[in-house]
Amino acid sequence: MSTRTELPGLPSGPLAGVRVVDLTVNVLGPVATQILGDMGADVIKVETPAGDPNRDTGPRRHEGMSAMHLNVNRNKRSITLDLRTAPGMEALLRLVESSDVFVHSMRPAAAQRLGVGYEVIAARNPRIIYGYGPGYRQDGPNRDYPAYDDVVQGESGIASLMAQVNGNGPRFYPTVIIDKLCGYVLASSIAMALYQRERSGLGQQVQVPMFETILAFNYLEHLWGGAFDPPLPPGIGYVRLLTPHRRPYQTQDGHICVLAVNDDQWRRLLPALGCPELVDDQRFATTDQRVRNYDELYGIVGRQLLLKSTAEWHRILDEADIPNGPVHSLQELLHDPYVEQTGFFERYVHPSEGPVVTPMVPVNFSRTPGGLHRPPPRLGEHTHEVLHELGYSAEDIARLAV
């Protein structure tokens, strides 16, 4: 696979021309601002002299340029400012004047203490879209509580869902699902606010609370009988997802994932599994009946799939037009033929870090495609460049240098 030596530098995505002031750290906020950058926005990452803590999270060739930093900070420029000083804060506010979006990772009370609360920023630029992802709604009693992915996984029911299906006590998803989901929601919400501003001319504040956002995400299917008042049996929890048999199925030589979701698919799947007599079985003939007997039905599917190899089932199920696929490890996917053919992993030479790999921008716009145009920045790499754009002289920049 070819490796790009240089990146284009100039964005072409649907947000080209939008400027974002990025005071975010860790995962949630940087994910949101990276998405905006992937879509063409000029994202200016404002860091303290110590930098985003994620710069040192994970393997790295040089200090401050860890894998975690590389994966959530591409398509950004980095400047360093000491916001505890009047000149540093004034430089930030001058940047706000020429920007469209302001995003931070602080609790609201901390943002107020620092001097970057919504009222202060909006007073400097009434058209600004001001976004952040607090732990909890700001009109509730938990508004000032700290929140991290693992904590909210427990509070929101995710950890207990894992206990229901594995029987070994509560567990976290092996991914920072809440930080990443809320980062995506924050990015899309900011884009919606930008669209509304184009119609009204008015900026606004955008809050994406972690707890309530993941709770709405979980309850989409798991509210189940609780969608009615009083709840209908069996109450809370989408039964198909909670059966212990819903998992990659073991075959003679490995595992395979199989899913039928409607009557037509089940009428094809059951004969393909060697059970044509079950097509008209009253326990499984309709969606309503299957919902009541998913545990038994999935158990039958699992026992049948043990009878042949993964490759044999893949061929049989493809012929029956039943969704199915192998179980891959993340390591295997690095060299998966489909992933390589579609160019999912972009390889390029970073100016300081050498050859690096990053996932592609998966969303495709036919006329204004996003993409990779700037490598993840070194700490303060663009301080002089950005301050010069704001009208600071070389002498002013030298006095501000941190």
XYZ file of C-alpha atoms in Angstrom:
402
model
C 0.000 0.000 0.000
C 1.346 3.432 -0.930
C 2.304 6.009 1.683
C 1.670 9.703 1.196
C 4.701 11.829 1.990
C 2.875 15.166 2.142
C -0.656 16.243 3.054
C -2.504 18.868 0.999
C -2.797 21.435 3.813
C -5.884 23.118 2.324
C -9.223 21.580 3.368
C -12.065 20.958 0.927
C -14.801 19.624 3.190
C -18.292 21.042 3.815
C -17.049 23.111 6.790
C -14.182 24.788 4.908
C -14.086 28.423 6.002
C -15.356 27.724 9.524
C -12.880 28.542 12.307
C -12.993 26.589 15.588
C -11.315 27.604 18.853
C -10.571 24.295 20.569
C -9.831 24.264 24.323
C -10.588 20.564 24.669
C -8.486 17.803 26.215
C -8.679 14.025 26.689
C -11.189 12.277 24.344
C -14.755 13.639 24.104
C -13.909 17.188 23.072
C -10.962 16.334 20.815
C -13.098 13.749 18.990
C -15.730 16.437 18.324
C -13.233 19.024 17.084
C -11.347 16.460 14.995
C -14.595 15.623 13.197
C -15.087 19.325 12.487
C -11.505 19.477 11.210
C -11.999 16.367 9.070
C -14.924 18.182 7.462
C -12.733 21.156 6.570
C -12.928 23.509 9.570
C -9.793 25.404 10.635
C -9.437 23.993 14.160
C -7.034 25.877 16.419
C -6.145 23.795 19.450
C -5.315 26.176 22.298
C -3.130 24.384 24.844
C -1.463 25.247 28.120
C 2.339 25.224 28.148
C 2.097 21.638 29.481
C -0.220 20.566 26.652
C -3.193 18.217 26.470
C -2.558 15.292 28.915
C -3.393 12.869 26.093
C -0.148 13.838 24.400
C 1.535 11.351 26.726
C -1.095 8.588 26.686
C 0.119 5.509 24.823
C 3.162 4.528 22.765
C 5.159 7.329 21.168
C 8.396 8.066 19.355
C 8.750 11.514 20.899
C 7.403 13.184 24.014
C 4.030 14.818 23.525
C 3.193 12.861 20.378
C 1.487 9.703 21.652
C -0.817 7.399 19.707
C -3.857 8.818 21.509
C -2.887 12.356 20.550
C -2.370 11.339 16.916
C -5.767 9.637 16.744
C -7.896 12.548 18.001
C -6.002 15.662 16.909
C -5.401 15.484 13.172
C -6.512 18.420 11.026
C -5.747 20.920 13.803
C -3.262 23.685 14.477
C -1.754 23.956 17.972
C -0.955 27.159 19.826
C 0.120 27.584 23.442
C -1.249 30.375 25.613
C -1.108 30.920 29.346
C -4.731 31.856 29.985
C -3.940 32.702 33.603
C -2.291 35.889 32.345
C -4.050 38.951 30.962
C -2.063 38.960 27.677
C -2.754 35.261 27.131
C -6.478 35.710 27.746
C -6.610 38.758 25.486
C -4.983 36.758 22.684
C -7.628 34.065 23.120
C -10.448 36.613 22.990
C -8.997 38.195 19.845
C -9.032 34.719 18.324
C -12.670 34.317 19.401
C -13.593 37.499 17.506
C -12.612 35.918 14.182
C -14.023 32.455 14.926
C -17.310 30.644 14.439
C -17.124 27.966 17.122
C -15.698 27.738 20.651
C -15.398 24.311 22.315
C -13.986 23.364 25.726
C -13.754 20.335 28.034
C -14.211 22.060 31.379
C -17.007 21.869 33.888
C -19.043 25.077 33.563
C -17.929 26.381 36.963
C -14.278 25.923 35.996
C -14.855 27.690 32.675
C -16.437 30.602 34.541
C -13.492 30.820 36.949
C -11.018 30.837 34.080
C -12.966 33.587 32.351
C -14.240 31.641 29.330
C -17.879 31.115 30.299
C -20.530 31.497 27.607
C -21.465 35.044 28.552
C -17.867 36.266 28.275
C -17.247 34.554 24.928
C -20.614 35.579 23.462
C -20.038 39.185 24.537
C -16.871 39.195 22.445
C -18.582 37.463 19.485
C -22.414 37.223 19.575
C -22.402 34.886 16.536
C -20.230 32.286 18.247
C -21.417 28.685 18.642
C -20.248 27.683 22.122
C -20.130 23.932 22.726
C -19.093 21.535 25.466
C -19.896 18.088 26.868
C -20.512 18.224 30.624
C -21.172 15.105 32.654
C -24.777 16.005 33.407
C -27.515 18.447 32.409
C -26.901 21.929 33.691
C -30.440 22.363 35.058
C -30.084 19.428 37.462
C -28.432 18.806 40.842
C -25.428 16.982 39.346
C -24.410 19.891 37.117
C -21.035 20.436 38.821
C -20.064 16.775 39.271
C -17.010 15.435 37.414
C -17.721 12.660 34.911
C -15.544 10.123 33.139
C -16.397 7.359 30.720
C -16.073 4.458 33.181
C -18.135 6.210 35.842
C -20.950 7.062 33.449
C -20.903 3.522 31.993
C -21.821 2.338 35.480
C -24.351 5.078 36.210
C -26.143 4.725 32.870
C -26.775 0.966 33.041
C -24.162 -0.173 30.521
C -22.090 -2.105 33.070
C -25.163 -3.894 34.421
C -26.265 -4.826 30.890
C -22.940 -6.591 30.508
C -23.652 -8.496 33.735
C -27.049 -9.610 32.435
C -25.557 -11.342 29.427
C -22.233 -12.642 30.748
C -23.287 -13.614 34.269
C -19.944 -12.563 35.727
C -20.884 -9.282 37.329
C -20.887 -5.787 35.840
C -18.232 -4.971 33.261
C -17.308 -1.956 31.152
C -17.403 -2.053 27.363
C -13.774 -2.405 26.237
C -13.938 0.995 24.541
C -14.561 4.567 25.692
C -18.013 4.405 24.177
C -19.511 7.401 25.989
C -16.654 9.792 25.267
C -16.675 8.832 21.595
C -20.465 8.828 21.164
C -20.820 12.200 22.886
C -17.957 13.571 20.796
C -19.830 12.625 17.639
C -23.074 14.083 18.994
C -21.307 17.301 19.986
C -19.790 17.687 16.514
C -23.129 17.118 14.784
C -24.923 19.439 17.217
C -22.407 22.200 16.556
C -22.935 21.761 12.812
C -26.709 22.055 13.336
C -26.201 25.243 15.337
C -24.039 26.640 12.529
C -26.832 25.904 10.055
C -29.369 27.651 12.287
C -27.039 30.651 12.632
C -26.952 30.992 8.854
C -30.745 31.423 8.953
C -31.013 33.641 12.041
C -27.623 35.320 12.327
C -27.532 34.352 16.018
C -25.059 32.241 17.926
C -25.965 29.966 20.828
C -24.704 27.582 23.465
C -24.677 23.812 22.781
C -24.475 21.339 25.669
C -24.163 17.548 25.203
C -24.409 15.999 28.702
C -22.688 12.621 28.855
C -25.133 10.890 31.219
C -28.354 11.916 29.497
C -26.917 11.355 26.009
C -25.877 7.757 26.676
C -29.112 7.128 28.597
C -31.170 8.167 25.554
C -28.868 5.985 23.429
C -29.396 2.945 25.697
C -33.144 3.352 26.062
C -33.746 3.574 22.316
C -34.282 -0.212 22.282
C -34.045 -1.161 25.954
C -36.976 0.945 27.189
C -39.036 -1.884 25.620
C -42.144 -2.464 27.734
C -41.331 0.663 29.700
C -42.360 2.724 26.666
C -45.915 2.320 28.002
C -47.363 3.638 31.242
C -47.790 1.404 33.170
C -45.050 -0.800 31.638
C -46.098 -3.778 29.549
C -44.496 -7.192 30.140
C -41.664 -8.097 30.177
C -40.703 -4.579 31.244
C -37.308 -2.995 30.619
C -34.779 -4.640 28.258
C -34.927 -5.707 24.608
C -35.149 -9.470 25.018
C -33.339 -10.383 21.797
C -30.227 -8.550 22.917
C -30.214 -10.033 26.401
C -30.363 -13.744 25.586
C -27.039 -15.434 26.433
C -27.154 -17.154 23.032
C -26.803 -13.810 21.189
C -23.102 -13.970 20.478
C -20.785 -15.067 17.670
C -21.702 -18.697 17.040
C -19.128 -21.457 17.300
C -18.606 -23.600 14.187
C -16.496 -26.717 13.672
C -13.354 -24.627 13.252
C -14.060 -21.113 14.490
C -16.900 -18.623 14.859
C -19.427 -16.883 12.632
C -21.915 -14.028 13.113
C -25.423 -14.617 11.743
C -28.544 -12.464 11.987
C -32.063 -12.830 10.624
C -34.438 -9.998 11.544
C -37.711 -10.567 9.669
C -40.078 -13.358 8.689
C -38.671 -13.711 5.181
C -35.097 -14.094 6.410
C -36.065 -16.678 9.028
C -37.941 -18.672 6.354
C -34.650 -18.871 4.444
C -32.326 -19.311 7.412
C -34.024 -22.232 9.119
C -33.941 -24.516 6.015
C -30.336 -23.456 5.371
C -29.501 -24.632 8.889
C -31.156 -27.991 8.190
C -34.349 -27.226 10.155
C -37.078 -26.671 7.528
C -39.691 -28.101 9.907
C -39.277 -25.065 12.173
C -40.448 -22.589 9.536
C -44.094 -23.171 10.504
C -43.427 -23.944 14.151
C -45.783 -21.736 16.157
C -42.950 -20.719 18.490
C -40.976 -19.104 15.665
C -43.308 -18.406 12.733
C -43.801 -14.670 13.299
C -41.882 -11.780 14.833
C -44.208 -11.646 17.827
C -43.743 -15.371 18.498
C -39.991 -15.206 18.047
C -39.714 -12.322 20.505
C -41.304 -14.585 23.124
C -38.942 -17.482 22.330
C -35.645 -15.872 21.285
C -33.637 -17.759 23.886
C -34.828 -21.149 22.618
C -34.534 -20.138 18.946
C -31.013 -18.780 19.247
C -30.019 -21.920 21.123
C -31.176 -24.024 18.146
C -29.229 -21.817 15.725
C -26.126 -22.219 17.843
C -26.352 -26.005 17.949
C -26.830 -26.271 14.181
C -23.874 -24.037 13.381
C -21.580 -26.395 15.281
C -22.108 -28.988 12.528
C -20.056 -27.365 9.727
C -16.968 -25.214 9.232
C -17.063 -21.439 9.083
C -16.290 -21.452 5.358
C -19.082 -23.946 4.639
C -21.617 -21.878 6.547
C -20.431 -18.689 4.879
C -21.117 -20.240 1.460
C -24.497 -21.696 2.479
C -25.701 -18.517 4.146
C -24.551 -16.326 1.260
C -26.534 -18.536 -1.129
C -29.584 -18.084 1.122
C -28.964 -14.294 1.241
C -28.649 -14.314 5.036
C -26.433 -11.636 6.650
C -23.338 -13.336 8.043
C -19.678 -12.682 8.570
C -16.522 -13.894 10.292
C -15.163 -12.783 13.651
C -12.099 -10.589 13.222
C -9.605 -9.371 15.766
C -8.456 -5.762 15.593
C -5.006 -7.063 14.716
C -6.363 -9.064 11.755
C -8.268 -6.072 10.408
C -5.035 -4.134 9.953
C -4.357 -6.401 6.947
C -7.878 -7.426 5.960
C -8.264 -7.540 2.136
C -11.512 -5.540 2.128
C -10.080 -2.900 4.454
C -6.983 -2.629 2.255
C -8.999 -2.430 -0.980
C -11.147 0.416 0.338
C -8.137 2.335 1.653
C -9.469 2.536 5.193
C -6.060 3.090 6.760
C -4.262 6.181 5.530
C -0.482 6.062 5.669
C 1.631 9.185 5.476
C 4.921 10.566 6.726
C 4.499 12.909 9.684
C 7.036 15.789 9.687
C 8.393 14.800 13.114
C 7.013 11.319 13.808
C 7.865 9.612 10.534
C 5.576 6.966 8.990
C 2.193 6.861 10.727
C -1.216 5.262 10.183
C -4.669 6.743 10.772
C -8.231 5.638 9.956
C -9.777 7.328 6.940
C -12.645 9.823 7.223
C -15.537 7.382 6.696
C -18.257 9.906 5.737
C -18.390 10.690 2.033
C -19.642 13.951 0.504
C -19.943 13.807 -3.284
C -19.081 17.471 -3.877
C -17.166 18.643 -0.783
C -15.342 15.606 0.593
C -13.609 15.809 3.934
C -10.287 14.166 4.533
C -6.839 14.336 6.013
C -5.146 17.635 5.236
C -3.050 18.397 8.337
C -1.025 16.003 10.509
C -1.599 16.056 14.288
C 0.340 19.109 15.535
C 3.322 19.307 17.813
C 2.706 21.313 20.969
C 2.569 25.002 20.075
C 3.652 24.314 16.515
C 1.422 27.032 15.050
C 1.581 29.680 17.779
C 3.517 32.216 15.701
C 1.456 31.515 12.579
C -1.929 31.999 14.261
C -0.939 35.022 16.333
C 0.480 36.650 13.217
C -2.907 36.111 11.532
C -4.491 37.978 14.461
C -2.281 40.986 13.819
C 0.357 40.431 16.480
C 3.831 41.700 15.646
C 6.940 39.566 16.026
C 7.754 41.493 19.204
C 4.252 40.911 20.619
C 4.502 37.218 19.821
C 7.887 36.989 21.523
C 6.430 38.544 24.684
C 3.514 36.065 24.587
C 5.713 33.047 23.919
C 5.211 30.264 26.467
